[in-house]
Coordinates of C-alpha atoms in Angstrom, one line a residue:
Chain A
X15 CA 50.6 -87.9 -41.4
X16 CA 52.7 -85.7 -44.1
X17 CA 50.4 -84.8 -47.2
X18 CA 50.9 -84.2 -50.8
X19 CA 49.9 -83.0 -53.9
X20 CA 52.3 -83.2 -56.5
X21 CA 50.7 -80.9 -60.1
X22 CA 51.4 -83.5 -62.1
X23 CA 53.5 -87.4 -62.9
X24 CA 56.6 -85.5 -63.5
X25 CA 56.7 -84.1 -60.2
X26 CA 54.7 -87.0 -58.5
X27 CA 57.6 -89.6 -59.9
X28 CA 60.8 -86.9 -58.4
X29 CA 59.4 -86.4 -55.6
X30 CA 58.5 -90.4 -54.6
X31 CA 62.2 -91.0 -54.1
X32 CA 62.6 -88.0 -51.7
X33 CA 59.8 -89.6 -49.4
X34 CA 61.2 -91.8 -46.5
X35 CA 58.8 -94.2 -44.3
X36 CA 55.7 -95.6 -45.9
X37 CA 53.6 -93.6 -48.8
X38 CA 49.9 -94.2 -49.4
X39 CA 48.4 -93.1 -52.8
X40 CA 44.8 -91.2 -52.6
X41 CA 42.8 -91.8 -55.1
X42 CA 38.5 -92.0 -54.6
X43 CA 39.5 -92.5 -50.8
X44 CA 36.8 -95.2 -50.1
X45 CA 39.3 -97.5 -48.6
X46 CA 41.8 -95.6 -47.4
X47 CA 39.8 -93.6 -45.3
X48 CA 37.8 -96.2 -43.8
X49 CA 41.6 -97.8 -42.9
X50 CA 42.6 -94.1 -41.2
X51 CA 39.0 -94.1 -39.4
X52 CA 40.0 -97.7 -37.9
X53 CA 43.4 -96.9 -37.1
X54 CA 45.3 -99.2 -39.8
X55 CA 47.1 -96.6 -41.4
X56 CA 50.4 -95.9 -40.0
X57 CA 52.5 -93.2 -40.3
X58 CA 53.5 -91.9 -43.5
X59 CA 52.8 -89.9 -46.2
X60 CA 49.5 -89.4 -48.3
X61 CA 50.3 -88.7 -52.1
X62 CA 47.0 -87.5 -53.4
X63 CA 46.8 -88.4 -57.4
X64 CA 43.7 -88.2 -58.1
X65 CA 43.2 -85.1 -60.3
X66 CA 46.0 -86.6 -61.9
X67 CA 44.9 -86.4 -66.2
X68 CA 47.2 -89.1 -67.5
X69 CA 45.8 -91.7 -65.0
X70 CA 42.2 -90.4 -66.4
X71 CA 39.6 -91.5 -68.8
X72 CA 38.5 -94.3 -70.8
X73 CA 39.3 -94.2 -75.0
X74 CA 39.2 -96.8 -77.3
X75 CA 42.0 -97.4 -80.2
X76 CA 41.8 -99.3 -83.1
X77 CA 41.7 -103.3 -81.5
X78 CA 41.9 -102.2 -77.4
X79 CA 40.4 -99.9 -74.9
X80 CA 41.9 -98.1 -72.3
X81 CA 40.2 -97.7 -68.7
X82 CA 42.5 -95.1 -66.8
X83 CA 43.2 -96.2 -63.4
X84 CA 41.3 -93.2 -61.6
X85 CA 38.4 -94.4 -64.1
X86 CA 35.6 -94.3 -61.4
X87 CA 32.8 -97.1 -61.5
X88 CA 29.9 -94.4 -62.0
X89 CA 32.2 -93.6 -65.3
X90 CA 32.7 -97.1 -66.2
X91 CA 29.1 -98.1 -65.9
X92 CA 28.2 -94.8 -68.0
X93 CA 30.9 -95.2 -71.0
X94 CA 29.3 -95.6 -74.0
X95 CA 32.6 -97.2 -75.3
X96 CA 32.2 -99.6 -72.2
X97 CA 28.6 -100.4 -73.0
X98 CA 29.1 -100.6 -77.0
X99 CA 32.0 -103.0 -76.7
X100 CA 31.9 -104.6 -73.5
X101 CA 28.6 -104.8 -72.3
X102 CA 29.9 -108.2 -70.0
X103 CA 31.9 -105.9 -67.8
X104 CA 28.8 -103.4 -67.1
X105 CA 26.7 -106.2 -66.4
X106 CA 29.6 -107.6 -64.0
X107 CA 29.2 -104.5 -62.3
X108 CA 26.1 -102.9 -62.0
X109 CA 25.6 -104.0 -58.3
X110 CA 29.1 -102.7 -57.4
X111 CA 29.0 -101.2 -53.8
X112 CA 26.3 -99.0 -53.3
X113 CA 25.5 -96.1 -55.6
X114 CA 27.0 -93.4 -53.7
X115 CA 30.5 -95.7 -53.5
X116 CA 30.7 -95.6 -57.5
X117 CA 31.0 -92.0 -57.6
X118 CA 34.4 -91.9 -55.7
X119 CA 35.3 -95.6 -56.2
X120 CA 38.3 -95.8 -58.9
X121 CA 39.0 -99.5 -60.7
X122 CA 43.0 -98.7 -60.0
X123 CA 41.9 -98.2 -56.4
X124 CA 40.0 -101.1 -56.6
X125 CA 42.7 -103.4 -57.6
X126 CA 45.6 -101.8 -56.0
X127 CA 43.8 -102.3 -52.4
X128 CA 44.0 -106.3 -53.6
X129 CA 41.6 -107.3 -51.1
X130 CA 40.7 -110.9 -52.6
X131 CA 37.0 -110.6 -52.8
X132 CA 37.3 -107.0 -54.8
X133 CA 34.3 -107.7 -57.8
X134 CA 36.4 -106.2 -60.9
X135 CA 38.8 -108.7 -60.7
X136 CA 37.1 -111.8 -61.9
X137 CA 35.5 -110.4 -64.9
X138 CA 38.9 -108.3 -65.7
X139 CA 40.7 -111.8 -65.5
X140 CA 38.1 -113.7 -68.1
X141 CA 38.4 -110.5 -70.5
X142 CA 42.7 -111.6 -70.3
X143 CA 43.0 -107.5 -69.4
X144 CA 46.5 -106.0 -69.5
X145 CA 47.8 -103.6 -67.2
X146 CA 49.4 -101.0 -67.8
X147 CA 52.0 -100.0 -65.1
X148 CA 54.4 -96.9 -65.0
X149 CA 57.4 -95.2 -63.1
X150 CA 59.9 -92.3 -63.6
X151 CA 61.4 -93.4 -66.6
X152 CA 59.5 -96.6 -67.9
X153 CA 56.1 -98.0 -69.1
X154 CA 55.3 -101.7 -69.0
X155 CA 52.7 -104.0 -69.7
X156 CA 51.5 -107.2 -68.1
X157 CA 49.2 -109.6 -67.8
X158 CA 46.6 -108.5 -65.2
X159 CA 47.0 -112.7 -63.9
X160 CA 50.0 -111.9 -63.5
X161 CA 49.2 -108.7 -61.2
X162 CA 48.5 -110.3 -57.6
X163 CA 51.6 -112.7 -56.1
X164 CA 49.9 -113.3 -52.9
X165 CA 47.5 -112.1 -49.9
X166 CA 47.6 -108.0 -50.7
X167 CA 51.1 -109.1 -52.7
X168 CA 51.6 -107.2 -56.0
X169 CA 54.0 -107.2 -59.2
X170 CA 54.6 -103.6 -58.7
X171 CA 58.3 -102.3 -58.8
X172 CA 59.6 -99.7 -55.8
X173 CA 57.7 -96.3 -57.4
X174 CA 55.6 -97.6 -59.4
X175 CA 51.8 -97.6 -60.4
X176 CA 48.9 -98.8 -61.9
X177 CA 48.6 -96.6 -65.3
X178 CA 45.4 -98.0 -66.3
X179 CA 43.9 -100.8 -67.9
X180 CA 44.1 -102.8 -71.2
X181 CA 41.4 -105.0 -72.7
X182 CA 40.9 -106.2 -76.1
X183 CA 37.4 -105.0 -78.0
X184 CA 36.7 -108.5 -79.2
X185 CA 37.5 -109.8 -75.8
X186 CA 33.6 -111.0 -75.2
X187 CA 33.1 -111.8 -78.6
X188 CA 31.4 -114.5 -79.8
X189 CA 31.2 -115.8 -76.3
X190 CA 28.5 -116.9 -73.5
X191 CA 29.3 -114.9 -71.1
X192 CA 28.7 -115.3 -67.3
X193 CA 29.0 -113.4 -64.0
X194 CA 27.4 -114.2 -60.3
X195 CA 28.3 -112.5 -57.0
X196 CA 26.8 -114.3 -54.0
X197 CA 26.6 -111.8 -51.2
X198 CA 23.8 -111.4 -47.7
X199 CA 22.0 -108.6 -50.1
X200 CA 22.4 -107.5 -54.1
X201 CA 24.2 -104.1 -53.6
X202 CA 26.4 -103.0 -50.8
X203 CA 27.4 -106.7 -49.7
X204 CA 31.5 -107.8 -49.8
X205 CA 31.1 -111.4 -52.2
X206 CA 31.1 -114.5 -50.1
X207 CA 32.1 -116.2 -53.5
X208 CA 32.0 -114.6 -56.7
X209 CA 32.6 -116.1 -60.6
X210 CA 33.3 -114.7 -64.0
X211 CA 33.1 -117.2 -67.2
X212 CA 33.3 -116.9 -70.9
X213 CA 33.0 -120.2 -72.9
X214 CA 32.4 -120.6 -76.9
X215 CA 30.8 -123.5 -77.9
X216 CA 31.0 -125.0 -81.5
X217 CA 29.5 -128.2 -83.1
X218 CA 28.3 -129.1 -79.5
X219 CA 31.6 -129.1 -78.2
X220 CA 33.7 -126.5 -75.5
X221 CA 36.4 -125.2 -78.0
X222 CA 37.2 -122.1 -75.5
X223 CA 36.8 -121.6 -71.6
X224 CA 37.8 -119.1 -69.1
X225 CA 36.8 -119.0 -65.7
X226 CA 38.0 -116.6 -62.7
X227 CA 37.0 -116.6 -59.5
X228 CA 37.0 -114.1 -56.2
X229 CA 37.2 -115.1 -52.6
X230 CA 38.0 -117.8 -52.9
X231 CA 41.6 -117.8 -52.9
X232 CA 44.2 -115.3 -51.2
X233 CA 43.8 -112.8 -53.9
X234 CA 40.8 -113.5 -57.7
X235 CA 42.4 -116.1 -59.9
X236 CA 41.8 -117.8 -63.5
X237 CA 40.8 -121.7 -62.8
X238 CA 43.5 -123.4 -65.7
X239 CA 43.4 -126.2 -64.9
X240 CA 39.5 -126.9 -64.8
X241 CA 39.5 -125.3 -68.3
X242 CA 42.2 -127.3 -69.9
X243 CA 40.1 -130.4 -68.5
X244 CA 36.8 -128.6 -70.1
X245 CA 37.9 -128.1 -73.6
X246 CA 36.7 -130.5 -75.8
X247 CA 34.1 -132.3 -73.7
X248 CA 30.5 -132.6 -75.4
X249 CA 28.1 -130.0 -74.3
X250 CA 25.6 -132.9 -73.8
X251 CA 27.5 -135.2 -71.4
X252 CA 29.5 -132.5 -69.7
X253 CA 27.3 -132.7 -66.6
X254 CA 28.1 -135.9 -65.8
X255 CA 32.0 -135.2 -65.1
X256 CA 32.9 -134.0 -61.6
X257 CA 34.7 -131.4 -61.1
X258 CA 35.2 -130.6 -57.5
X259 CA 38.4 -132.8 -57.3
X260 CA 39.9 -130.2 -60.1
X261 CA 38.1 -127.5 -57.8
X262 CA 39.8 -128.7 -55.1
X263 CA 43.2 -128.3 -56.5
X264 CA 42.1 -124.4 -57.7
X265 CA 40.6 -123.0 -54.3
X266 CA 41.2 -122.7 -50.9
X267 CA 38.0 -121.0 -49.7
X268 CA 38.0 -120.0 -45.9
X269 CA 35.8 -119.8 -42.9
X270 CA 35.5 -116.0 -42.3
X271 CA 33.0 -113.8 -40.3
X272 CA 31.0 -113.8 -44.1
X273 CA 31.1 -117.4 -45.0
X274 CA 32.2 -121.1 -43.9
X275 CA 34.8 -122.5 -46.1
X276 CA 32.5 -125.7 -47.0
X277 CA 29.5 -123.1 -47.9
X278 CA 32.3 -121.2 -50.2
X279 CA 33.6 -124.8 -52.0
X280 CA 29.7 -125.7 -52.5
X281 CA 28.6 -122.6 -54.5
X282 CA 31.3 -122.1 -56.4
X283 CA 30.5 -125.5 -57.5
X284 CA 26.7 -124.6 -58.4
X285 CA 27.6 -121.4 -60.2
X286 CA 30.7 -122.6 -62.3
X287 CA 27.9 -125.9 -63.1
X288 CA 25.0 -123.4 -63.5
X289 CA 27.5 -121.7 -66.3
X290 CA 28.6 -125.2 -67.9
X291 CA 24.6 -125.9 -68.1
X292 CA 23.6 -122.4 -69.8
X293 CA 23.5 -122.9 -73.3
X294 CA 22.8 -119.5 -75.0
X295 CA 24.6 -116.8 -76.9
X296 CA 25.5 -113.8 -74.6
Chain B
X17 CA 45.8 -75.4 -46.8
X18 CA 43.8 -73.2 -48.9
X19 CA 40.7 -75.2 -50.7
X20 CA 38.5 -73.5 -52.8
X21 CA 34.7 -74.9 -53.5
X22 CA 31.5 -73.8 -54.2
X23 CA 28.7 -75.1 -51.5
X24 CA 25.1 -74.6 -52.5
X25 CA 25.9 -72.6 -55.2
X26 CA 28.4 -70.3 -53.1
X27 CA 31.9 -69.7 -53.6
X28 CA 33.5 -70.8 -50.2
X29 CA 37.6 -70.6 -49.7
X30 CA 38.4 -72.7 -46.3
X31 CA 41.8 -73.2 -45.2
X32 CA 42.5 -76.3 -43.9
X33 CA 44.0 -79.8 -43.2
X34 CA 43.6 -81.7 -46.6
X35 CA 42.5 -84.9 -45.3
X36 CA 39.8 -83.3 -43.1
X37 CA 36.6 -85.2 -43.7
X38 CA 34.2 -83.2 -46.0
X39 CA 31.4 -83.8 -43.6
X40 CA 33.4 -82.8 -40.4
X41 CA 33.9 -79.6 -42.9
X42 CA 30.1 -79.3 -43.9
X43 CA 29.0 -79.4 -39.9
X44 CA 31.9 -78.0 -38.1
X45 CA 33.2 -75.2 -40.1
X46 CA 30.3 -74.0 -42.3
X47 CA 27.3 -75.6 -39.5
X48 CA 25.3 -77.3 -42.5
X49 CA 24.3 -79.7 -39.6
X50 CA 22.2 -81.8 -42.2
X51 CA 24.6 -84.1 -43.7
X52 CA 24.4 -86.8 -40.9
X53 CA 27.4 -89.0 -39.4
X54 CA 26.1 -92.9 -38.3
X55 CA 29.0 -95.7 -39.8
X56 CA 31.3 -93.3 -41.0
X57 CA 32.4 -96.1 -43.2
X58 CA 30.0 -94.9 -46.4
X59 CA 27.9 -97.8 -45.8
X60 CA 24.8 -96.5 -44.7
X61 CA 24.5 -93.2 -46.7
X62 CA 23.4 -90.8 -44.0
X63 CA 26.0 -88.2 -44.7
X64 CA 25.0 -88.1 -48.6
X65 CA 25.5 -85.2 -50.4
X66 CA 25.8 -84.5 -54.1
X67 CA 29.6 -84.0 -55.6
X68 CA 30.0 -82.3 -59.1
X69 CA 25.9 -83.8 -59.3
X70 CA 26.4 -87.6 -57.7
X71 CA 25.4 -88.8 -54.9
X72 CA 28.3 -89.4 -52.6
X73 CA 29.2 -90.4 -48.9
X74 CA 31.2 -87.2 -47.3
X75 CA 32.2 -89.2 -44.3
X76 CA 35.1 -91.2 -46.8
X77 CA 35.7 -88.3 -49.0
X78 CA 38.4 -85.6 -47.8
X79 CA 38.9 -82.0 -48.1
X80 CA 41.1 -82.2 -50.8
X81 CA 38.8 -84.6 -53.0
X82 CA 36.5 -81.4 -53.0
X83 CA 39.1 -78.9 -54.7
X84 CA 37.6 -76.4 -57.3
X85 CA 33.9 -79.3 -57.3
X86 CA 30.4 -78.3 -56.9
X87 CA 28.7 -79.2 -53.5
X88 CA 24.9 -79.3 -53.1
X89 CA 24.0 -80.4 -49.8
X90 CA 20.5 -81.4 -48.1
X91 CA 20.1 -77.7 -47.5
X92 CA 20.5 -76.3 -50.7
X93 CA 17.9 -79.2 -52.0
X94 CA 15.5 -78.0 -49.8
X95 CA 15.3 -74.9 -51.3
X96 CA 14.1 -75.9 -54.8
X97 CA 11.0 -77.3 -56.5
X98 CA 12.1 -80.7 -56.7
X99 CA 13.3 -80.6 -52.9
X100 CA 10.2 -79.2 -52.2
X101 CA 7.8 -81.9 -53.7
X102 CA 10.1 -84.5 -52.1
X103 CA 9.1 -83.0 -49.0
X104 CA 5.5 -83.2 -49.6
X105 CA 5.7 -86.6 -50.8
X106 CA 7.5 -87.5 -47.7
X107 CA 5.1 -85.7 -45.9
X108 CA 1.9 -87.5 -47.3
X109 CA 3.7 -90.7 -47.3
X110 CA 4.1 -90.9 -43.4
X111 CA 7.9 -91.8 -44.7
X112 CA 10.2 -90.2 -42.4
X113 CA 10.1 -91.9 -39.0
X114 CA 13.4 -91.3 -36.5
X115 CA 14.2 -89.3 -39.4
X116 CA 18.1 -89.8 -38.8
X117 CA 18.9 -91.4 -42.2
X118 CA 16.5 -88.8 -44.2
X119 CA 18.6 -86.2 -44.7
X120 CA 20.7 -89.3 -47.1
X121 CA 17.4 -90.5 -48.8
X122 CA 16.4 -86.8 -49.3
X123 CA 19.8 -86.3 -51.9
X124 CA 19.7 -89.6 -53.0
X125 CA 16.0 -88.9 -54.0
X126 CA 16.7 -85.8 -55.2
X127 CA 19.4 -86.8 -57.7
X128 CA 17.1 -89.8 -58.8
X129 CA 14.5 -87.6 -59.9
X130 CA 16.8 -85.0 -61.3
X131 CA 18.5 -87.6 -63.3
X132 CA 16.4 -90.5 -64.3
X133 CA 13.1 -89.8 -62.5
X134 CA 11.2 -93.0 -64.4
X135 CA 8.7 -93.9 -61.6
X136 CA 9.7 -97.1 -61.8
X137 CA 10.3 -99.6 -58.5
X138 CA 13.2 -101.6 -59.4
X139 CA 15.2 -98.3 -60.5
X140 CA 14.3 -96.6 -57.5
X141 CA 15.5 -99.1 -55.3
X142 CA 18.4 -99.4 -57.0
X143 CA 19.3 -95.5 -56.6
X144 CA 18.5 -95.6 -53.2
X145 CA 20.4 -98.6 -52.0
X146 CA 23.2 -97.0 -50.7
X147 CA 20.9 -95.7 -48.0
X148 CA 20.3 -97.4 -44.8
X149 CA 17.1 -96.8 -42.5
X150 CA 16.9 -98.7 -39.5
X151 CA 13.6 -98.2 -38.3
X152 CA 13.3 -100.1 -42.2
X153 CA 10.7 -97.7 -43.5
X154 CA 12.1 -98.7 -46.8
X155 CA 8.2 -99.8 -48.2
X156 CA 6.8 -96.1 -47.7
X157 CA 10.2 -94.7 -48.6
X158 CA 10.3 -95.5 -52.3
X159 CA 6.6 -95.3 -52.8
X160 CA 6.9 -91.5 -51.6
X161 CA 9.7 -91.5 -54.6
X162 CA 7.1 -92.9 -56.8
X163 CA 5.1 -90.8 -56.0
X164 CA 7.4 -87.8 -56.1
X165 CA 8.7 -89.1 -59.9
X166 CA 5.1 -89.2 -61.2
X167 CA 4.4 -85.8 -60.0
X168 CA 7.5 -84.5 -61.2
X169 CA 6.8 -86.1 -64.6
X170 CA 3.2 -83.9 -64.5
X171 CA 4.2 -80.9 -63.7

């Protein structure tokens, strides 16, 4: 395995062309190396980034705040901008991992490693978070629903990474808020199902829904079309709808070594009608 | 190539592969034998050690991750007052049994007290979670952390 450590993006972005055969980017190294220990890695060449400033730090502007993709979670759960503004996403993730994983742990890493049941997804999705991706000569932003494509698939270009993250102030505000991970324990435990909803209720009616979802599907997902079926339904009578043939359309849990698939369809049913039920002001 | 750290408060210079594992480092090159391998996955904590102050698994972090950082291992706890009480609480507690996964609790404990230190159940198990005993001592574990927080608090 070929190593290196470029001094900063300049150098990191001319050298990435040079590299033939597969390239792995090091950031906190809790996945990777747990990959290399099982023999999954092939080949290649390790570009570590993770001292790497510009990918660093979280800072608020004047309507949006910026999570840096080397952002670790012990940083995120410690921000006082994160806990000021977006006290939904600390609460998503205060049972991340295990202690000891936060301090290495990045959110980039997180998402870049796209395994479906990864817990920052759902909650990133409800808060409509932007990413922020560059390469050698360009910056774009997109919709983080529009990040994953398929199974480990991403809408990253040839050279390209994850800059950091994008997510509006007022993105919680105003709204119920929601978040339940179903795992064999409460911290260290991969979700067997996991959910993320924000819903605004006025005059007894659902006038704004969004719900996300992980495992569930081959990579976290917004539900669309059970929220375009939600809005405008009473409050009062909403329990009496069913939903699980919408459901049905939205996931496609599977049996795995964590979960059967009928197990999967049945909570996610309970939590996202354990959310619908809640009627308080998060 | 040429890393430079500081390990218990000691500058240390090693020269070596960048992805070796910072606990193959610890125990192979500098014999600090009391960072433990078991999963070697960073599930079960038994390699903890503190990294720039938090609590981290060295079996998943590399060589280069700990460039120019502050290391405090098990050993260097040991040596001060808080290491030392959490010893004696240990000790009273009848905690430690095969006492493979202690050296983890030990630097999980230690940074729990150093940075929070509330005696306070639900916190402590929290901090410790990361840290797998399989003779599941857990019970006597955090009460010796109880303990340690309210004599810690007293002092």
């Amino acid at each position: 395995m070929k190593f290196l450590k470029p001094n900063n993006l300049t150098e990191l972005f001319s050298s990435l062309p040079e590299i033939s055969g597969k390239k792995y980017f090091l950031a906190g190294g809790t996945d990777i190396n747990v990959q290399i220990k099982n023999g999954l890695i092939p080949e290649g060449t390790i570009i570590y980034i993770n001292h790497l400033p510009e990918l660093n730090g979280i800072r608020q502007d004047e309507n949006e705040i910026f999570i840096g993709a080397l952002t670790t979670y012990r940083e995120l759960l410690n921000s006082n901008i994160i806990k000021k503004h977006l006290p939904f996403l600390i609460h998503s993730l205060k049972n991340f991992a295990s202690p000891l994983l936060t301090t290495m742990s990045t959110l980039g890493g997180n998402i870049a490693n796209g395994s479906p049941t990864n817990d920052v997804s759902p909650p990133l999705l409800v808060l409509e978070a932007e990413l922020e991706l560059i390469s050698q000569n360009d910056s774009r932003r997109i919709p983080f629903q529009d990040f994953y494509l398929g199974y480990k698939k991403f809408a990253l270009k040839e050279n390209e990474l994850i800059k950091g993250i994008w997510i509006k102030q007022n993105a919680a505000k105003g709204y119920q808020t929601f978040y339940k991970k179903v795992g064999s324990r409460k911290t260290l435990t991969i979700a067997k199902v996991s959910v993320a909803g924000l819903k605004r209720i006025d005059h007894g009616q659902i006038t704004k829904i969004k719900i996300a979802v992980g495992s569930l599907n081959e990579y976290p997902r917004r539900l669309f079309q059970l929220e375009n079926f939600l809005i405008g339904k009473d409050l009062d009578t909403l329990l009496e709808y069913d939903i699980s043939e919408i459901l049905k359309k939205e996931i496609t849990p599977i049996s795995d070594l964590r979960s059967e698939k009928e197990y999967r369809f049945q909570v996610c049913l309970n939590l996202i009608t354990k959310f619908l039920s809640l009627n308080f002001v998060g | 190539m040429k890393i430079n750290m500081k390990i218990n408060n000691k500058p240390v210079t090693i020269d070596v592969d960048p992805m070796k594992r910072l606990l193959d480092i610890l125990r192979e090159d500098l014999h600090l034998t009391g960072a433990k391998e078991s999963c070697g996955e960073g599930e079960c904590g038994s390699c903890t050690i503190l990294l720039d102050g938090n609590p981290v698994t060295s079996c998943i972090l590399n060589a280069i991750h700990a460039e120019n950082r502050e290391i405090l291992t098990v050993e260097g706890i040991a040596q001060t007052k808080a290491g030392k009480l959490l010893i004696d609480c240990f000790d009273e507690t009848n905690a430690v049994q095969c006492g493979f996964c202690f050296p983890g609790f030990m630097v999980s404990s230690y940074h729990y007290l150093m940075y929070d230190g509330e005696p306070n159940l639900d916190k402590i198990k929290h901090a410790l979670a990361g840290n797998i005993c399989r003779c599941t001592g857990y019970q006597k574990i955090f009460r010796s952390l109880y303990l340690a927080c309210e004599r810690w608090q007293k002092r």
